[in-house]
Amino acid sequence: MKTLTALVANVLLGFSILAGMLSTTALADEYTTGTVTINNPWSRPTPPGVPMGVGYMAITNHGDSDVTLTGAATPRAKDVSIHESTMKDGTMSMRPLKDGLNIPAGETVKLKPHGYHLMLEKLDAPLQEGQSIPMTVNFSGAETMAIELDVAPLDGDMQRKEQEMDHSGH
């Protein structure tokens, strides 16, 4: 009986440690410096030989003044630029935002597929699912922030939306 009790205690201890690790991981998807918070920074895997990657995230400005995302850098890419994809007359186009991306006071701007995003140009190697890509994000009107992009599967955006849904009524 003592062996069974010890086994159950060790299993419960293991589950509590695992639960603590999972909650720490969830918190790692939020970065705050000063009045700016970045949530869920992520990227997609890239096929071998493709020198471009993307960066997505939600940026919230908790301050009283607008801030501007002016750029980013990562040791994994030679350049990182801010782009906007738009659909016009059935054609998708992409353009760089040379003056940066305004984040209005008290609002959240989402960098997401088919919208605003970061382009990681001239990658040093393909981005692979499960990797964390270190990145420095630069702002005008706010402090520079160190974050990590989680490389999620190609359907990662859908999986993140499902994780964010409130299932408490079930």
PDB file of C-alpha atoms in Angstrom:
ATOM      1  CA  MET A   1       0.000   0.000   0.000  1.00  0.00           C
ATOM      2  CA  LYS A   2       2.868   2.372   0.810  1.00  0.00           C
ATOM      3  CA  THR A   3       4.324   1.736  -2.672  1.00  0.00           C
ATOM      4  CA  LEU A   4       0.982   2.563  -4.311  1.00  0.00           C
ATOM      5  CA  THR A   5       0.636   5.733  -2.207  1.00  0.00           C
ATOM      6  CA  ALA A   6       4.187   6.791  -3.112  1.00  0.00           C
ATOM      7  CA  LEU A   7       3.496   6.093  -6.798  1.00  0.00           C
ATOM      8  CA  VAL A   8       0.302   8.169  -6.747  1.00  0.00           C
ATOM      9  CA  ALA A   9       2.112  10.991  -4.927  1.00  0.00           C
ATOM     10  CA  ASN A  10       4.906  10.988  -7.529  1.00  0.00           C
ATOM     11  CA  VAL A  11       2.392  11.013 -10.396  1.00  0.00           C
ATOM     12  CA  LEU A  12       0.516  13.939  -8.844  1.00  0.00           C
ATOM     13  CA  LEU A  13       3.792  15.766  -8.255  1.00  0.00           C
ATOM     14  CA  GLY A  14       4.731  15.175 -11.893  1.00  0.00           C
ATOM     15  CA  PHE A  15       1.385  16.539 -13.085  1.00  0.00           C
ATOM     16  CA  SER A  16       1.718  19.631 -10.902  1.00  0.00           C
ATOM     17  CA  ILE A  17       5.234  20.277 -12.225  1.00  0.00           C
ATOM     18  CA  LEU A  18       3.989  19.804 -15.795  1.00  0.00           C
ATOM     19  CA  ALA A  19       1.056  22.156 -15.157  1.00  0.00           C
ATOM     20  CA  GLY A  20       3.490  24.758 -13.827  1.00  0.00           C
ATOM     21  CA  MET A  21       5.701  24.387 -16.890  1.00  0.00           C
ATOM     22  CA  LEU A  22       2.702  24.767 -19.206  1.00  0.00           C
ATOM     23  CA  SER A  23       1.501  27.912 -17.467  1.00  0.00           C
ATOM     24  CA  THR A  24       5.013  29.401 -17.698  1.00  0.00           C
ATOM     25  CA  THR A  25       5.072  28.628 -21.420  1.00  0.00           C
ATOM     26  CA  ALA A  26       1.728  30.381 -21.883  1.00  0.00           C
ATOM     27  CA  LEU A  27       3.075  33.476 -20.137  1.00  0.00           C
ATOM     28  CA  ALA A  28       6.110  33.489 -22.447  1.00  0.00           C
ATOM     29  CA  ASP A  29       3.746  34.411 -25.305  1.00  0.00           C
ATOM     30  CA  GLU A  30       3.212  37.862 -23.761  1.00  0.00           C
ATOM     31  CA  TYR A  31       5.914  40.524 -23.592  1.00  0.00           C
ATOM     32  CA  THR A  32       5.452  43.934 -21.961  1.00  0.00           C
ATOM     33  CA  THR A  33       7.840  46.850 -21.797  1.00  0.00           C
ATOM     34  CA  GLY A  34       6.570  50.212 -20.610  1.00  0.00           C
ATOM     35  CA  THR A  35       3.173  50.865 -22.199  1.00  0.00           C
ATOM     36  CA  VAL A  36       3.441  48.302 -25.024  1.00  0.00           C
ATOM     37  CA  THR A  37       2.454  44.627 -24.888  1.00  0.00           C
ATOM     38  CA  ILE A  38       3.132  42.056 -27.603  1.00  0.00           C
ATOM     39  CA  ASN A  39       0.993  38.906 -27.544  1.00  0.00           C
ATOM     40  CA  ASN A  40       1.465  35.592 -29.340  1.00  0.00           C
ATOM     41  CA  PRO A  41       4.422  36.384 -31.623  1.00  0.00           C
ATOM     42  CA  TRP A  42       4.715  33.549 -34.139  1.00  0.00           C
ATOM     43  CA  SER A  43       5.969  32.545 -37.549  1.00  0.00           C
ATOM     44  CA  ARG A  44       5.420  29.731 -40.026  1.00  0.00           C
ATOM     45  CA  PRO A  45       7.882  27.058 -41.119  1.00  0.00           C
ATOM     46  CA  THR A  46       9.644  27.796 -44.396  1.00  0.00           C
ATOM     47  CA  PRO A  47      10.460  25.244 -47.089  1.00  0.00           C
ATOM     48  CA  PRO A  48      14.144  24.547 -47.823  1.00  0.00           C
ATOM     49  CA  GLY A  49      15.589  27.138 -50.177  1.00  0.00           C
ATOM     50  CA  VAL A  50      12.969  29.803 -49.430  1.00  0.00           C
ATOM     51  CA  PRO A  51      14.889  32.827 -48.108  1.00  0.00           C
ATOM     52  CA  MET A  52      11.850  34.679 -46.661  1.00  0.00           C
ATOM     53  CA  GLY A  53       9.858  34.174 -43.481  1.00  0.00           C
ATOM     54  CA  VAL A  54       7.094  36.083 -41.712  1.00  0.00           C
ATOM     55  CA  GLY A  55       6.345  37.396 -38.244  1.00  0.00           C
ATOM     56  CA  TYR A  56       2.888  37.810 -36.744  1.00  0.00           C
ATOM     57  CA  MET A  57       1.765  39.183 -33.371  1.00  0.00           C
ATOM     58  CA  ALA A  58      -0.700  41.488 -31.643  1.00  0.00           C
ATOM     59  CA  ILE A  59       0.715  44.804 -30.394  1.00  0.00           C
ATOM     60  CA  THR A  60      -1.231  46.710 -27.736  1.00  0.00           C
ATOM     61  CA  ASN A  61      -0.466  50.306 -26.810  1.00  0.00           C
ATOM     62  CA  HIS A  62      -1.639  50.912 -23.232  1.00  0.00           C
ATOM     63  CA  GLY A  63      -0.315  54.483 -23.272  1.00  0.00           C
ATOM     64  CA  ASP A  64      -1.894  57.883 -23.862  1.00  0.00           C
ATOM     65  CA  SER A  65       0.129  58.598 -27.023  1.00  0.00           C
ATOM     66  CA  ASP A  66       0.482  56.782 -30.325  1.00  0.00           C
ATOM     67  CA  VAL A  67       3.628  54.722 -30.876  1.00  0.00           C
ATOM     68  CA  THR A  68       5.082  53.489 -34.159  1.00  0.00           C
ATOM     69  CA  LEU A  69       6.540  50.080 -34.901  1.00  0.00           C
ATOM     70  CA  THR A  70       9.627  51.178 -36.832  1.00  0.00           C
ATOM     71  CA  GLY A  71      11.409  47.890 -37.441  1.00  0.00           C
ATOM     72  CA  ALA A  72      12.797  44.675 -36.065  1.00  0.00           C
ATOM     73  CA  ALA A  73      15.930  42.550 -36.201  1.00  0.00           C
ATOM     74  CA  THR A  74      16.796  38.893 -35.710  1.00  0.00           C
ATOM     75  CA  PRO A  75      20.085  37.017 -36.011  1.00  0.00           C
ATOM     76  CA  ARG A  76      18.196  34.530 -38.237  1.00  0.00           C
ATOM     77  CA  ALA A  77      17.627  37.044 -41.094  1.00  0.00           C
ATOM     78  CA  LYS A  78      19.722  39.703 -42.792  1.00  0.00           C
ATOM     79  CA  ASP A  79      16.806  42.161 -42.817  1.00  0.00           C
ATOM     80  CA  VAL A  80      13.365  42.482 -41.235  1.00  0.00           C
ATOM     81  CA  SER A  81      10.831  44.880 -42.714  1.00  0.00           C
ATOM     82  CA  ILE A  82       7.211  45.801 -42.024  1.00  0.00           C
ATOM     83  CA  HIS A  83       4.694  45.020 -44.791  1.00  0.00           C
ATOM     84  CA  GLU A  84       0.994  45.244 -45.500  1.00  0.00           C
ATOM     85  CA  SER A  85      -0.876  42.801 -47.728  1.00  0.00           C
ATOM     86  CA  THR A  86      -4.111  44.009 -49.306  1.00  0.00           C
ATOM     87  CA  MET A  87      -6.685  42.583 -51.686  1.00  0.00           C
ATOM     88  CA  LYS A  88      -7.839  44.852 -54.502  1.00  0.00           C
ATOM     89  CA  ASP A  89      -9.926  43.757 -57.483  1.00  0.00           C
ATOM     90  CA  GLY A  90      -9.227  40.105 -56.685  1.00  0.00           C
ATOM     91  CA  THR A  91      -5.459  40.582 -56.610  1.00  0.00           C
ATOM     92  CA  MET A  92      -3.362  40.302 -53.456  1.00  0.00           C
ATOM     93  CA  SER A  93      -0.537  42.805 -53.241  1.00  0.00           C
ATOM     94  CA  MET A  94       2.115  43.524 -50.651  1.00  0.00           C
ATOM     95  CA  ARG A  95       3.906  46.771 -49.905  1.00  0.00           C
ATOM     96  CA  PRO A  96       6.548  47.791 -47.387  1.00  0.00           C
ATOM     97  CA  LEU A  97       5.586  50.360 -44.743  1.00  0.00           C
ATOM     98  CA  LYS A  98       8.664  52.553 -44.920  1.00  0.00           C
ATOM     99  CA  ASP A  99       7.348  54.955 -42.257  1.00  0.00           C
ATOM    100  CA  GLY A 100       6.479  52.110 -39.877  1.00  0.00           C
ATOM    101  CA  LEU A 101       3.160  50.951 -38.470  1.00  0.00           C
ATOM    102  CA  ASN A 102       1.189  53.256 -36.188  1.00  0.00           C
ATOM    103  CA  ILE A 103      -0.169  51.721 -32.977  1.00  0.00           C
ATOM    104  CA  PRO A 104      -2.802  54.198 -31.709  1.00  0.00           C
ATOM    105  CA  ALA A 105      -3.061  54.956 -27.986  1.00  0.00           C
ATOM    106  CA  GLY A 106      -5.316  52.499 -26.198  1.00  0.00           C
ATOM    107  CA  GLU A 107      -5.606  50.157 -29.199  1.00  0.00           C
ATOM    108  CA  THR A 108      -4.324  46.807 -30.453  1.00  0.00           C
ATOM    109  CA  VAL A 109      -2.975  46.279 -33.968  1.00  0.00           C
ATOM    110  CA  LYS A 110      -2.716  42.693 -35.193  1.00  0.00           C
ATOM    111  CA  LEU A 111       0.022  41.513 -37.522  1.00  0.00           C
ATOM    112  CA  LYS A 112      -1.589  38.499 -39.186  1.00  0.00           C
ATOM    113  CA  PRO A 113      -1.767  36.593 -42.466  1.00  0.00           C
ATOM    114  CA  HIS A 114      -3.172  38.697 -45.342  1.00  0.00           C
ATOM    115  CA  GLY A 115      -2.634  41.917 -43.378  1.00  0.00           C
ATOM    116  CA  TYR A 116       0.225  43.639 -41.576  1.00  0.00           C
ATOM    117  CA  HIS A 117       3.250  41.410 -40.990  1.00  0.00           C
ATOM    118  CA  LEU A 118       7.017  41.374 -40.593  1.00  0.00           C
ATOM    119  CA  MET A 119       9.088  40.009 -43.488  1.00  0.00           C
ATOM    120  CA  LEU A 120      12.211  38.142 -42.421  1.00  0.00           C
ATOM    121  CA  GLU A 121      14.445  38.518 -45.451  1.00  0.00           C
ATOM    122  CA  LYS A 122      17.497  36.440 -46.408  1.00  0.00           C
ATOM    123  CA  LEU A 123      17.086  33.783 -43.716  1.00  0.00           C
ATOM    124  CA  ASP A 124      20.233  31.969 -42.609  1.00  0.00           C
ATOM    125  CA  ALA A 125      18.343  28.635 -42.687  1.00  0.00           C
ATOM    126  CA  PRO A 126      14.738  27.456 -43.009  1.00  0.00           C
ATOM    127  CA  LEU A 127      12.454  28.138 -40.059  1.00  0.00           C
ATOM    128  CA  GLN A 128      11.305  24.840 -38.563  1.00  0.00           C
ATOM    129  CA  GLU A 129       8.220  24.035 -36.527  1.00  0.00           C
ATOM    130  CA  GLY A 130       8.979  24.163 -32.808  1.00  0.00           C
ATOM    131  CA  GLN A 131      11.828  26.679 -33.068  1.00  0.00           C
ATOM    132  CA  SER A 132      11.870  29.989 -31.186  1.00  0.00           C
ATOM    133  CA  ILE A 133      13.298  32.867 -33.198  1.00  0.00           C
ATOM    134  CA  PRO A 134      14.830  35.677 -31.101  1.00  0.00           C
ATOM    135  CA  MET A 135      13.824  39.121 -32.286  1.00  0.00           C
ATOM    136  CA  THR A 136      14.266  42.732 -31.219  1.00  0.00           C
ATOM    137  CA  VAL A 137      11.274  44.948 -32.009  1.00  0.00           C
ATOM    138  CA  ASN A 138      11.858  48.708 -32.350  1.00  0.00           C
ATOM    139  CA  PHE A 139       9.381  51.507 -31.712  1.00  0.00           C
ATOM    140  CA  SER A 140       9.247  55.278 -31.929  1.00  0.00           C
ATOM    141  CA  GLY A 141       7.576  56.530 -28.755  1.00  0.00           C
ATOM    142  CA  ALA A 142       8.177  53.294 -26.821  1.00  0.00           C
ATOM    143  CA  GLU A 143      11.056  51.129 -25.658  1.00  0.00           C
ATOM    144  CA  THR A 144      12.762  48.472 -27.759  1.00  0.00           C
ATOM    145  CA  MET A 145      11.487  44.999 -26.859  1.00  0.00           C
ATOM    146  CA  ALA A 146      13.134  41.560 -27.004  1.00  0.00           C
ATOM    147  CA  ILE A 147      10.687  38.796 -27.978  1.00  0.00           C
ATOM    148  CA  GLU A 148      10.713  35.312 -29.496  1.00  0.00           C
ATOM    149  CA  LEU A 149       8.661  34.182 -32.478  1.00  0.00           C
ATOM    150  CA  ASP A 150       7.339  30.648 -31.996  1.00  0.00           C
ATOM    151  CA  VAL A 151       7.454  28.741 -35.289  1.00  0.00           C
ATOM    152  CA  ALA A 152       4.025  27.108 -35.485  1.00  0.00           C
ATOM    153  CA  PRO A 153       2.606  24.724 -38.089  1.00  0.00           C
ATOM    154  CA  LEU A 154       1.066  26.164 -41.244  1.00  0.00           C
ATOM    155  CA  ASP A 155      -2.356  26.034 -39.578  1.00  0.00           C
ATOM    156  CA  GLY A 156      -0.913  27.707 -36.463  1.00  0.00           C
ATOM    157  CA  ASP A 157      -3.166  30.753 -36.799  1.00  0.00           C
ATOM    158  CA  MET A 158      -6.253  28.518 -36.613  1.00  0.00           C
ATOM    159  CA  GLN A 159      -4.830  26.617 -33.641  1.00  0.00           C
ATOM    160  CA  ARG A 160      -4.108  29.882 -31.811  1.00  0.00           C
ATOM    161  CA  LYS A 161      -7.677  31.100 -32.423  1.00  0.00           C
ATOM    162  CA  GLU A 162      -9.024  27.840 -30.994  1.00  0.00           C
ATOM    163  CA  GLN A 163      -6.790  28.260 -27.930  1.00  0.00           C
ATOM    164  CA  GLU A 164      -8.102  31.790 -27.398  1.00  0.00           C
ATOM    165  CA  MET A 165     -11.787  30.727 -27.579  1.00  0.00           C
ATOM    166  CA  ASP A 166     -13.708  30.655 -24.299  1.00  0.00           C
ATOM    167  CA  HIS A 167     -14.885  27.099 -23.708  1.00  0.00           C
ATOM    168  CA  SER A 168     -15.924  27.696 -20.086  1.00  0.00           C
ATOM    169  CA  GLY A 169     -19.622  27.187 -20.875  1.00  0.00           C
ATOM    170  CA  HIS A 170     -19.017  23.597 -22.052  1.00  0.00           C
TER     171      HIS A 170
END
